[in-house]
Short mmCIF file of C-alpha atoms in Angstrom, two decimals:
data_model
loop_
_atom_site.label_atom_id
_atom_site.label_comp_id
_atom_site.label_asym_id
_atom_site.label_seq_id
_atom_site.Cartn_x
_atom_site.Cartn_y
_atom_site.Cartn_z
CA UNK A 1115 -24.34 22.74 -10.39
CA UNK A 1116 -24.17 21.86 -14.11
CA UNK A 1117 -20.81 20.52 -15.27
CA UNK A 1118 -21.96 18.88 -18.49
CA UNK A 1119 -24.93 19.93 -20.64
CA UNK A 1120 -27.44 17.54 -22.21
CA UNK A 1121 -25.90 17.61 -25.71
CA UNK A 1122 -22.48 16.67 -24.36
CA UNK A 1123 -23.91 14.00 -22.09
CA UNK A 1124 -25.81 12.39 -24.98
CA UNK A 1125 -22.68 12.38 -27.16
CA UNK A 1126 -20.68 10.68 -24.40
CA UNK A 1127 -23.33 7.99 -23.89
CA UNK A 1128 -23.50 7.30 -27.64
CA UNK A 1129 -19.75 7.08 -28.27
CA UNK A 1130 -18.12 5.99 -25.02
CA UNK A 1131 -16.92 2.63 -26.44
CA UNK A 1132 -15.21 4.24 -29.44
CA UNK A 1133 -11.60 5.25 -29.99
CA UNK A 1134 -11.10 8.75 -28.61
CA UNK A 1135 -8.47 9.75 -31.18
CA UNK A 1136 -10.69 8.78 -34.08
CA UNK A 1137 -13.62 10.61 -32.51
CA UNK A 1138 -11.54 13.77 -32.20
CA UNK A 1139 -10.95 13.70 -35.96
CA UNK A 1140 -14.32 12.66 -37.30
CA UNK A 1141 -16.87 13.87 -34.75
CA UNK A 1142 -19.49 16.17 -36.25
CA UNK A 1143 -19.71 19.51 -34.48
CA UNK A 1144 -23.15 20.08 -32.98
CA UNK A 1145 -24.52 23.20 -31.35
CA UNK A 1146 -24.11 22.95 -27.60
CA UNK A 1147 -21.60 20.06 -27.81
CA UNK A 1148 -18.47 20.63 -25.73
CA UNK A 1149 -16.24 18.24 -27.67
CA UNK A 1150 -13.07 18.53 -25.52
CA UNK A 1151 -15.12 17.80 -22.41
CA UNK A 1152 -16.89 14.92 -24.15
CA UNK A 1153 -13.59 13.36 -25.21
CA UNK A 1154 -12.26 13.68 -21.65
CA UNK A 1155 -15.39 11.93 -20.38
CA UNK A 1156 -15.12 9.08 -22.87
CA UNK A 1157 -11.42 8.57 -22.15
CA UNK A 1158 -12.08 8.82 -18.41
CA UNK A 1159 -14.91 6.28 -18.51
CA UNK A 1160 -12.78 3.85 -20.52
CA UNK A 1161 -10.01 4.05 -17.92
CA UNK A 1162 -12.51 3.82 -15.05
CA UNK A 1163 -14.16 0.71 -16.51
CA UNK A 1164 -10.91 -1.14 -15.77
CA UNK A 1165 -9.45 0.87 -12.92
CA UNK A 1166 -12.62 1.99 -11.08
CA UNK A 1167 -15.45 -0.33 -12.19
CA UNK A 1168 -17.80 0.82 -9.42
CA UNK A 1169 -17.41 4.43 -10.50
CA UNK A 1170 -17.80 3.47 -14.17
CA UNK A 1171 -21.09 1.73 -13.40
CA UNK A 1172 -22.48 4.86 -11.70
CA UNK A 1173 -24.43 7.13 -14.01
CA UNK A 1174 -23.58 10.81 -13.74
CA UNK A 1175 -19.89 10.60 -12.80
CA UNK A 1176 -17.81 13.34 -14.41
CA UNK A 1177 -14.15 12.55 -15.04
CA UNK A 1178 -11.12 14.87 -14.99
CA UNK A 1179 -8.54 15.17 -17.81
CA UNK A 1180 -6.61 12.07 -18.84
CA UNK A 1181 -3.50 12.60 -16.69
CA UNK A 1182 -5.54 12.82 -13.49
CA UNK A 1183 -7.27 9.54 -14.35
CA UNK A 1184 -3.94 7.83 -14.91
CA UNK A 1185 -2.59 9.08 -11.59
CA UNK A 1186 -5.61 8.48 -9.34
CA UNK A 1187 -5.93 5.47 -7.04
CA UNK A 1188 -7.43 2.26 -8.33
CA UNK A 1189 -10.54 0.74 -6.82
CA UNK A 1190 -8.43 -1.98 -5.21
CA UNK A 1191 -6.05 0.40 -3.45
CA UNK A 1192 -8.86 2.77 -2.42
CA UNK A 1193 -10.89 -0.08 -0.94
CA UNK A 1194 -7.83 -1.31 0.91
CA UNK A 1195 -7.40 2.10 2.56
CA UNK A 1196 -11.02 1.99 3.65
CA UNK A 1197 -10.40 -1.43 5.16
CA UNK A 1198 -7.43 -0.06 7.11
CA UNK A 1199 -9.50 2.83 8.45
CA UNK A 1200 -12.40 0.67 9.55
CA UNK A 1201 -10.15 -1.90 11.20
CA UNK A 1202 -8.27 0.77 13.13
CA UNK A 1203 -11.41 2.46 14.38
CA UNK A 1204 -13.19 -0.79 15.18
CA UNK A 1205 -10.15 -1.78 17.23
CA UNK A 1206 -10.16 1.58 19.01
CA UNK A 1207 -13.84 1.20 19.85
CA UNK A 1208 -13.25 -2.32 21.19
CA UNK A 1209 -10.36 -1.16 23.34
CA UNK A 1210 -12.44 1.70 24.73
CA UNK A 1211 -15.28 -0.67 25.52
CA UNK A 1212 -12.88 -2.96 27.37
CA UNK A 1213 -11.48 -0.03 29.30
CA UNK A 1214 -15.00 1.06 30.21
CA UNK A 1215 -15.94 -2.45 31.35
CA UNK A 1216 -12.81 -2.70 33.44
CA UNK A 1217 -13.39 0.70 34.98
CA UNK A 1218 -16.95 -0.21 35.94
CA UNK A 1219 -15.80 -3.43 37.56
CA UNK A 1220 -13.26 -1.47 39.59
CA UNK A 1221 -15.88 1.16 40.50
CA UNK A 1222 -13.88 3.74 38.59
CA UNK A 1223 -14.97 6.28 36.01
CA UNK A 1224 -13.37 6.77 32.64
CA UNK A 1225 -13.70 10.01 30.78
CA UNK A 1226 -15.00 9.40 27.27
CA UNK A 1227 -13.48 11.09 24.23
CA UNK A 1228 -15.83 13.10 22.02
CA UNK A 1229 -14.11 12.22 18.76
CA UNK A 1230 -15.02 8.53 18.67
CA UNK A 1231 -18.39 7.00 19.43
CA UNK A 1232 -19.02 3.31 20.05
CA UNK A 1233 -22.32 3.81 21.87
CA UNK A 1234 -24.99 1.15 21.94
CA UNK A 1235 -27.42 3.62 20.41
CA UNK A 1236 -26.07 2.82 16.96
CA UNK A 1237 -25.83 -0.54 15.27
CA UNK A 1238 -23.37 0.66 12.63
CA UNK A 1239 -19.68 1.50 12.69
CA UNK A 1240 -20.21 4.90 11.13
CA UNK A 1241 -22.21 6.52 13.92
CA UNK A 1242 -20.77 9.89 14.92
CA UNK A 1243 -17.45 9.22 13.26
CA UNK A 1244 -15.64 11.98 11.40
CA UNK A 1245 -12.80 12.02 8.90
CA UNK A 1246 -10.95 14.65 6.88
CA UNK A 1247 -9.09 14.22 3.60
CA UNK A 1248 -6.65 17.14 3.47
CA UNK A 1249 -5.56 16.51 -0.13
CA UNK A 1250 -8.82 15.72 -1.91
CA UNK A 1251 -7.71 15.58 -5.56
CA UNK A 1252 -10.10 13.67 -7.83
CA UNK A 1253 -11.67 12.15 -4.72
CA UNK A 1254 -11.37 8.40 -5.35
CA UNK A 1255 -9.73 7.60 -2.00
CA UNK A 1256 -12.10 9.99 -0.24
CA UNK A 1257 -15.16 8.32 -1.77
CA UNK A 1258 -14.21 4.93 -0.30
CA UNK A 1259 -12.97 6.22 3.05
CA UNK A 1260 -16.09 8.37 3.51
CA UNK A 1261 -18.40 5.36 3.39
CA UNK A 1262 -17.29 4.37 6.87
CA UNK A 1263 -18.02 7.74 8.47
CA UNK A 1264 -21.08 9.79 9.29
CA UNK A 1265 -19.12 13.01 8.64
CA UNK A 1266 -16.53 13.20 5.88
CA UNK A 1267 -14.76 16.39 4.80
CA UNK A 1268 -12.90 16.77 1.50
CA UNK A 1269 -10.39 19.65 1.33
CA UNK A 1270 -8.83 20.78 -1.93
CA UNK A 1271 -7.26 24.03 -3.16
CA UNK A 1272 -8.28 23.76 -6.82
CA UNK A 1273 -11.80 24.98 -7.47
CA UNK A 1274 -12.45 22.78 -10.53
CA UNK A 1275 -11.58 19.64 -8.53
CA UNK A 1276 -13.89 20.78 -5.74
CA UNK A 1277 -16.70 21.22 -8.27
CA UNK A 1278 -16.05 17.73 -9.63
CA UNK A 1279 -15.98 16.26 -6.12
CA UNK A 1280 -19.23 17.96 -5.12
CA UNK A 1281 -20.94 16.60 -8.22
CA UNK A 1282 -19.48 13.09 -8.03
CA UNK A 1283 -20.01 12.52 -4.31
CA UNK A 1284 -23.68 13.36 -4.81
CA UNK A 1285 -23.83 10.96 -7.77
CA UNK A 1286 -22.30 8.25 -5.57
CA UNK A 1287 -24.89 8.88 -2.86
CA UNK A 1288 -22.39 10.12 -0.27
CA UNK A 1289 -24.65 12.57 1.51
CA UNK A 1290 -22.24 12.83 4.45
CA UNK A 1291 -19.55 14.38 2.23
CA UNK A 1292 -18.70 18.04 2.78
CA UNK A 1293 -16.55 19.82 0.19
CA UNK A 1294 -14.19 22.58 1.31
CA UNK A 1295 -12.22 24.61 -1.22
CA UNK A 1296 -9.13 25.78 0.61
CA UNK A 1297 -5.60 24.98 1.74
CA UNK A 1298 -5.34 21.67 3.59
CA UNK A 1299 -2.68 22.86 6.03
CA UNK A 1300 -4.67 25.94 7.01
CA UNK A 1301 -7.77 23.81 7.43
CA UNK A 1302 -5.81 21.37 9.64
CA UNK A 1303 -4.72 24.19 11.92
CA UNK A 1304 -8.25 25.42 12.66
CA UNK A 1305 -10.33 22.21 12.49
CA UNK A 1306 -11.70 20.26 15.43
CA UNK A 1307 -10.18 16.83 16.18
CA UNK A 1308 -11.52 13.91 14.15
CA UNK A 1309 -11.19 10.13 14.13
CA UNK A 1310 -9.15 9.89 10.93
CA UNK A 1311 -7.07 12.22 8.78
CA UNK A 1312 -6.00 11.13 5.32
CA UNK A 1313 -3.11 12.81 3.49
CA UNK A 1314 -1.78 12.09 0.01
CA UNK A 1315 0.95 14.70 -0.57
CA UNK A 1316 1.45 15.89 -4.16
CA UNK A 1317 4.64 14.37 -5.54
CA UNK A 1318 5.55 17.21 -7.87
CA UNK A 1319 7.69 20.24 -7.08
CA UNK A 1320 6.93 23.88 -7.93
CA UNK A 1321 8.27 23.33 -11.45
CA UNK A 1322 6.07 20.28 -12.06
CA UNK A 1323 8.93 17.78 -11.85
CA UNK A 1324 8.43 14.43 -10.15
CA UNK A 1325 9.67 14.14 -6.57
CA UNK A 1326 9.60 11.34 -4.03
CA UNK A 1327 11.23 12.46 -0.77
CA UNK A 1328 8.66 13.21 1.92
CA UNK A 1329 10.06 16.65 2.66
CA UNK A 1330 9.89 17.59 -1.04
CA UNK A 1331 6.17 16.79 -1.38
CA UNK A 1332 3.27 19.16 -0.73
CA UNK A 1333 2.30 19.32 2.05
CA UNK A 1334 5.41 18.25 3.95
CA UNK A 1335 3.83 15.81 6.40
CA UNK A 1336 7.02 15.60 8.45
CA UNK A 1337 6.55 19.24 9.42
CA UNK A 1338 2.88 18.53 10.21
CA UNK A 1339 3.57 15.43 12.31
CA UNK A 1340 2.71 16.85 15.73
CA UNK A 1341 -0.35 18.70 14.47
CA UNK A 1342 -1.67 15.60 12.70
CA UNK A 1343 -1.25 13.53 15.85
CA UNK A 1344 -2.99 16.17 17.93
CA UNK A 1345 -5.96 16.47 15.56
CA UNK A 1346 -6.79 12.78 14.94
CA UNK A 1347 -7.06 9.36 16.47
CA UNK A 1348 -5.17 8.01 13.46
CA UNK A 1349 -3.58 9.56 10.40
CA UNK A 1350 -3.21 7.60 7.17
CA UNK A 1351 -0.42 8.90 4.91
CA UNK A 1352 0.06 7.77 1.31
CA UNK A 1353 3.64 7.97 0.06
CA UNK A 1354 5.56 7.02 -3.05
CA UNK A 1355 6.32 3.29 -3.39
CA UNK A 1356 9.84 4.38 -4.35
CA UNK A 1357 10.62 5.32 -0.74
CA UNK A 1358 12.51 3.10 1.67
CA UNK A 1359 9.97 2.32 4.37
CA UNK A 1360 12.57 2.10 7.13
CA UNK A 1361 13.81 5.60 6.47
CA UNK A 1362 10.20 6.86 6.34
CA UNK A 1363 9.54 5.26 9.74
CA UNK A 1364 12.70 6.83 11.16
CA UNK A 1365 11.79 10.25 9.72
CA UNK A 1366 8.50 10.23 11.64
CA UNK A 1367 10.45 9.65 14.85
CA UNK A 1368 8.34 7.04 16.63
CA UNK A 1369 4.91 8.04 15.31
CA UNK A 1370 4.42 5.19 12.80
CA UNK A 1371 2.18 2.42 14.10
CA UNK A 1372 1.72 0.45 10.87
CA UNK A 1373 3.36 0.18 7.46
CA UNK A 1374 1.33 -1.14 4.52
CA UNK A 1375 3.11 -1.98 1.27
CA UNK A 1376 0.39 -2.30 -1.35
CA UNK A 1377 0.93 -3.95 -4.73
CA UNK A 1378 -1.43 -5.12 -7.42
CA UNK A 1379 -0.49 -7.16 -10.46
CA UNK A 1380 2.88 -7.70 -8.73
CA UNK A 1381 3.70 -4.00 -9.01
CA UNK A 1382 4.14 -1.85 -5.90
CA UNK A 1383 1.64 0.99 -6.05
CA UNK A 1384 1.58 2.61 -2.62
CA UNK A 1385 3.41 2.90 0.67
CA UNK A 1386 0.90 3.66 3.43
CA UNK A 1387 1.85 4.72 6.95
CA UNK A 1388 -0.53 4.78 9.91
CA UNK A 1389 0.52 7.46 12.37
CA UNK A 1390 -0.44 7.48 16.02
CA UNK A 1391 0.80 9.20 19.13
CA UNK A 1392 4.18 7.87 20.32
CA UNK A 1393 3.93 5.45 23.21
CA UNK A 1394 5.91 7.65 25.61
CA UNK A 1395 3.48 10.55 25.29
CA UNK A 1396 0.48 8.25 25.49
CA UNK A 1397 1.61 6.75 28.76
CA UNK A 1398 0.69 10.02 30.46
CA UNK A 1399 -2.82 9.89 29.01
CA UNK A 1400 -3.62 6.20 29.25
CA UNK A 1401 -4.02 5.69 25.51
CA UNK A 1402 -2.23 3.41 23.08
CA UNK A 1403 -0.11 4.50 20.14
CA UNK A 1404 -3.09 4.80 17.80
CA UNK A 1405 -4.83 7.25 20.11
CA UNK A 1406 -7.17 4.71 21.71
CA UNK A 1407 -7.44 4.04 25.41
CA UNK A 1408 -5.03 1.31 26.41
CA UNK A 1409 -6.34 -1.96 27.77
CA UNK A 1410 -5.44 -2.90 31.36
CA UNK A 1411 -2.15 -4.80 31.34
CA UNK A 1412 -3.63 -7.96 32.86
CA UNK A 1413 -6.13 -8.22 30.00
CA UNK A 1414 -4.03 -7.13 27.06
CA UNK A 1415 -0.47 -8.24 27.51
CA UNK A 1416 0.79 -11.49 26.01
CA UNK A 1417 4.47 -11.53 26.88
CA UNK A 1418 5.72 -8.40 25.14
CA UNK A 1419 2.85 -8.25 22.65
CA UNK A 1420 -0.56 -6.62 22.68
CA UNK A 1421 -2.40 -8.54 19.99
CA UNK A 1422 -5.69 -8.66 18.18
CA UNK A 1423 -6.69 -10.27 14.91
CA UNK A 1424 -8.74 -9.43 11.89
CA UNK A 1425 -9.75 -11.11 8.65
CA UNK A 1426 -9.81 -9.63 5.19
CA UNK A 1427 -12.35 -10.24 2.46
CA UNK A 1428 -9.76 -11.92 0.27
CA UNK A 1429 -7.80 -13.87 2.84
CA UNK A 1430 -8.84 -16.68 5.16
CA UNK A 1431 -5.78 -16.16 7.32
CA UNK A 1432 -6.27 -13.90 10.37
CA UNK A 1433 -4.01 -10.88 10.34
CA UNK A 1434 -2.42 -10.31 13.75
CA UNK A 1435 -1.72 -6.72 14.72
CA UNK A 1436 1.11 -6.67 17.23
CA UNK A 1437 2.42 -3.91 19.46
CA UNK A 1438 6.06 -4.60 20.23
CA UNK A 1439 9.04 -2.77 21.67
CA UNK A 1440 11.80 -3.13 19.09
CA UNK A 1441 12.64 -1.53 15.76
CA UNK A 1442 13.38 -3.23 12.46
CA UNK A 1443 17.00 -3.39 11.38
CA UNK A 1444 17.83 -1.82 8.07
CA UNK A 1445 18.01 -3.05 4.54
CA UNK A 1446 16.63 -1.20 1.59
CA UNK A 1447 14.10 -2.49 -0.92
CA UNK A 1448 16.88 -3.95 -3.03
CA UNK A 1449 18.15 -5.87 -0.03
CA UNK A 1450 21.30 -3.90 0.72
CA UNK A 1451 22.15 -2.44 4.09
CA UNK A 1452 20.74 1.06 4.46
CA UNK A 1453 23.19 3.92 4.05
CA UNK A 1454 20.79 6.85 3.81
CA UNK A 1455 21.64 10.25 5.18
CA UNK A 1456 19.19 9.90 8.06
CA UNK A 1457 20.74 6.70 9.36
CA UNK A 1458 21.64 8.26 12.71
CA UNK A 1459 17.96 9.10 13.20
CA UNK A 1460 17.03 5.54 12.26
CA UNK A 1461 19.49 4.25 14.84
CA UNK A 1462 18.08 6.58 17.48
CA UNK A 1463 14.55 5.43 16.62
CA UNK A 1464 15.65 1.80 16.85
CA UNK A 1465 17.21 2.41 20.26
CA UNK A 1466 14.08 4.18 21.47
CA UNK A 1467 11.97 1.27 20.25
CA UNK A 1468 14.24 -1.25 21.93
CA UNK A 1469 14.02 0.37 25.35
CA UNK A 1470 10.24 0.70 25.15
CA UNK A 1471 9.86 4.38 24.38
CA UNK A 1472 8.50 3.66 20.88
CA UNK A 1473 6.50 0.75 19.51
CA UNK A 1474 7.88 -0.85 16.36
CA UNK A 1475 5.43 -0.67 13.45
CA UNK A 1476 3.46 -3.69 12.33
CA UNK A 1477 4.02 -4.60 8.69
CA UNK A 1478 1.43 -5.54 6.08
CA UNK A 1479 2.48 -6.82 2.65
CA UNK A 1480 -0.35 -6.90 0.12
CA UNK A 1481 -0.37 -8.07 -3.48
CA UNK A 1482 -3.98 -8.48 -4.63
CA UNK A 1483 -5.31 -11.44 -2.60
CA UNK A 1484 -1.86 -12.41 -1.29
CA UNK A 1485 -1.54 -10.86 2.16
CA UNK A 1486 0.85 -11.41 5.02
CA UNK A 1487 1.58 -9.38 8.12
CA UNK A 1488 4.32 -9.51 10.72
CA UNK A 1489 6.02 -7.79 13.63
CA UNK A 1490 8.85 -5.66 12.23
CA UNK A 1491 10.82 -6.03 15.46
CA UNK A 1492 10.79 -9.82 15.34
CA UNK A 1493 12.13 -10.11 11.79
CA UNK A 1494 15.22 -7.96 11.38
CA UNK A 1495 17.61 -10.13 9.37
CA UNK A 1496 16.33 -9.40 5.88
CA UNK A 1497 19.11 -10.17 3.44
CA UNK A 1498 21.47 -11.15 6.20
CA UNK A 1499 20.06 -14.63 5.73
CA UNK A 1500 21.29 -17.01 3.04
CA UNK A 1501 23.49 -19.42 4.95
CA UNK A 1502 20.83 -21.97 5.93
CA UNK A 1503 21.68 -25.39 4.43
CA UNK A 1504 19.82 -26.00 1.18
CA UNK A 1505 17.64 -29.09 0.87
CA UNK A 1506 19.36 -32.01 -0.84
CA UNK A 1507 16.52 -32.23 -3.33
CA UNK A 1508 15.54 -28.88 -4.83
CA UNK A 1509 12.32 -29.47 -6.73
CA UNK A 1510 10.66 -26.05 -6.53
CA UNK A 1511 11.75 -22.44 -6.91
CA UNK A 1512 9.86 -19.43 -5.50
CA UNK A 1513 10.03 -15.71 -6.20
CA UNK A 1514 8.30 -13.52 -3.57
CA UNK A 1515 5.78 -10.96 -4.76
CA UNK A 1516 6.62 -7.28 -5.14
CA UNK A 1517 5.34 -6.22 -1.72
CA UNK A 1518 7.54 -8.76 0.07
CA UNK A 1519 10.51 -7.77 -2.06
CA UNK A 1520 9.91 -4.17 -1.02
CA UNK A 1521 9.57 -5.10 2.66
CA UNK A 1522 12.73 -7.22 2.60
CA UNK A 1523 11.30 -9.71 5.11
CA UNK A 1524 13.14 -12.72 3.71
CA UNK A 1525 13.78 -14.23 7.14
CA UNK A 1526 10.00 -14.27 7.67
CA UNK A 1527 9.53 -16.02 4.32
CA UNK A 1528 11.94 -18.79 5.29
CA UNK A 1529 10.34 -19.32 8.68
CA UNK A 1530 6.69 -19.04 7.74
CA UNK A 1531 6.70 -21.01 4.49
CA UNK A 1532 9.40 -23.59 5.12
CA UNK A 1533 11.59 -22.57 2.18
CA UNK A 1534 15.32 -21.79 1.96
CA UNK A 1535 16.96 -18.84 0.25
CA UNK A 1536 19.14 -20.14 -2.54
CA UNK A 1537 21.98 -17.78 -1.66
CA UNK A 1538 22.71 -14.47 0.09
CA UNK A 1539 20.99 -11.54 -1.66
CA UNK A 1540 19.41 -13.78 -4.29
CA UNK A 1541 15.77 -13.27 -3.26
CA UNK A 1542 14.89 -16.71 -4.59
CA UNK A 1543 13.84 -19.67 -2.47
CA UNK A 1544 13.80 -23.44 -2.96
CA UNK A 1545 12.00 -26.36 -1.38
CA UNK A 1546 11.70 -30.09 -1.77
CA UNK A 1547 7.90 -30.11 -1.44
CA UNK A 1548 5.54 -27.73 -3.24
CA UNK A 1549 4.26 -24.81 -1.13
CA UNK A 1550 0.74 -24.16 -2.36
CA UNK A 1551 0.12 -20.81 -0.64
CA UNK A 1552 3.49 -19.14 -1.22
CA UNK A 1553 2.98 -15.37 -1.65
CA UNK A 1554 4.56 -14.98 -5.05
CA UNK A 1555 5.34 -17.05 -8.11
CA UNK A 1556 6.18 -20.74 -7.94
CA UNK A 1557 8.12 -22.87 -10.46
CA UNK A 1558 9.04 -26.52 -10.90
CA UNK A 1559 12.80 -26.90 -11.33
CA UNK A 1560 13.61 -28.99 -14.41
CA UNK A 1561 17.38 -28.54 -14.63
CA UNK A 1562 20.26 -26.66 -13.00
CA UNK A 1563 23.54 -25.82 -14.67
CA UNK A 1564 26.52 -23.50 -14.74
CA UNK A 1565 27.39 -20.92 -17.37
CA UNK A 1566 29.88 -23.04 -19.32
CA UNK A 1567 28.93 -24.01 -22.87
CA UNK A 1568 28.52 -27.71 -22.17
CA UNK A 1569 26.20 -27.07 -19.24
CA UNK A 1570 24.09 -24.48 -21.03
CA UNK A 1571 23.64 -26.79 -24.02
CA UNK A 1572 22.47 -29.57 -21.71
CA UNK A 1573 20.30 -27.17 -19.74
CA UNK A 1574 18.53 -25.67 -22.74
CA UNK A 1575 18.21 -28.97 -24.62
CA UNK A 1576 16.90 -27.38 -27.80
CA UNK A 1577 14.92 -24.57 -26.16
CA UNK A 1578 14.65 -21.61 -28.56
CA UNK A 1579 12.67 -19.13 -26.43
CA UNK A 1580 12.28 -18.49 -22.72
CA UNK A 1581 11.15 -15.98 -20.11
CA UNK A 1582 14.37 -14.81 -18.45
CA UNK A 1583 14.88 -13.26 -15.00
CA UNK A 1584 18.04 -12.64 -13.00
CA UNK A 1585 18.59 -12.17 -9.27
CA UNK A 1586 22.05 -11.38 -7.88
CA UNK A 1587 23.66 -12.33 -11.18
CA UNK A 1588 26.54 -10.73 -13.13
CA UNK A 1589 24.49 -10.34 -16.34
CA UNK A 1590 21.26 -8.44 -16.89
CA UNK A 1591 18.30 -10.30 -18.36
CA UNK A 1592 18.82 -8.77 -21.85
CA UNK A 1593 22.54 -9.63 -21.72
CA UNK A 1594 21.79 -13.22 -20.71
CA UNK A 1595 19.18 -13.53 -23.46
CA UNK A 1596 21.66 -12.29 -26.03
CA UNK A 1597 24.39 -14.65 -24.78
CA UNK A 1598 22.07 -17.66 -24.93
CA UNK A 1599 20.49 -16.54 -28.23
CA UNK A 1600 16.96 -17.07 -26.97
CA UNK A 1601 13.75 -15.40 -28.12
CA UNK A 1602 11.34 -14.01 -25.52
CA UNK A 1603 8.23 -15.85 -24.31
CA UNK A 1604 7.16 -19.48 -24.30
CA UNK A 1605 6.59 -21.86 -21.39
CA UNK A 1606 10.19 -22.08 -20.17
CA UNK A 1607 11.27 -19.79 -17.32
CA UNK A 1608 15.01 -19.37 -16.98
CA UNK A 1609 16.55 -17.83 -13.83
CA UNK A 1610 20.12 -16.66 -13.44
CA UNK A 1611 21.26 -16.35 -9.83
CA UNK A 1612 24.07 -16.92 -7.35
CA UNK A 1613 24.07 -19.93 -5.05
CA UNK A 1614 25.54 -20.28 -1.59
CA UNK A 1615 29.29 -20.33 -2.03
CA UNK A 1616 29.17 -17.80 -4.87
CA UNK A 1617 28.54 -20.09 -7.85
CA UNK A 1618 26.59 -18.48 -10.71
CA UNK A 1619 23.91 -20.88 -11.95
CA UNK A 1620 21.04 -21.11 -14.41
CA UNK A 1621 17.78 -22.78 -13.43
CA UNK A 1622 15.38 -23.96 -16.10
CA UNK A 1623 11.88 -24.07 -14.70
CA UNK A 1624 8.22 -24.25 -15.62
CA UNK A 1625 5.48 -22.26 -13.92
CA UNK A 1626 3.20 -24.03 -11.46
#
């Protein structure tokens, strides 16, 4: 298949570091040169060099139009999805091996499942594993997920994207990739079960307008829930970071095993849900909520938790995956108590989790190399905290990263890092001693004052410019900047917030 001829390819190689707009105006027309395609390739490579450096370094990749490049996953988020997939399946293989060992010791036989192989015949994790991406798109996520499988199927309705995927997967050396041009839902209905299904629903309606609600995206994965669970060991669903994760969990009615909030550069990029069969249904089949055979209780139970650990490439701290029997209480990403229309479903899901019918999802908060995980049933207070006595000496101020802000796990932050929230709903924390590994930004407190003129004059002490942020404060950052007559930038960081007791304060700080 030829997507780009030699003349166009040579033009791209010669001019790929140049400004695309200038090229469009001054480029000399040459016989055989497809200039619009060449400009798309140059613009695509320039974006990929920052967003997808591994793709950019691969000769022969053909890029889609500009908007698709802006919307596609980054290398960081795509690699993280691959890490999730491999960890889930490695865990499933380990559990099955333990079940097999236990069965042999008890002189029992265990029926093996054809979808997942952990046989000793292979020394790699990819042997006989199969995955399907039902919403292929440009294929970035697929290209990273596919590397962990011996069979990987890309499904996409648009023929030109299928042609691109077929070309690019070959250029990337992914010989196990199979490209299917067709409707993902129809393919799901007729396909054989696989180890992993990946779905990234399109977040635009029939008129091309942006949409975020799960039921408004295409395909509607809520309608496909039971079919997805029946056709895979695990299903990984990518959703808009605008969604409230608690409502998303409630909407899937007990099927969510894990929630991953993924940020990079302190900006939330993706909300990822790992779906598995609900615990109640699995009890009949002897498998856990991710579709893997459950370990014998004597070997797996630790109180109320079934735990295992993993390490990430960027984090020396083991991540503990915990199966628990409660559901997280509800506050939205801004820290207020949930009041969404589906609250009754959320309450029913919480009750089902509490009495053991459903397992509460395990949470993962990721911001580049800052990663924490926790049991969503054990930390339910969120912004209900804020009454813990503040330290007498407040030397340091901390602002959690975007993924933690989205998760709302502020009670976890207090407990795990030994800090105290400065006031209810303020999302800022203080400590006497510096916390070196705090997952967010840290600042040294230089002065604290009120909003009266005398205090602000003392607080600013001649400062003419500052970086301003507000949390739970009556003024916006621009309003506060205007009131204080400060220019933007510099080395001073000024926070406006509300302390315990309701006092509005300003904190002048410097970054550490």
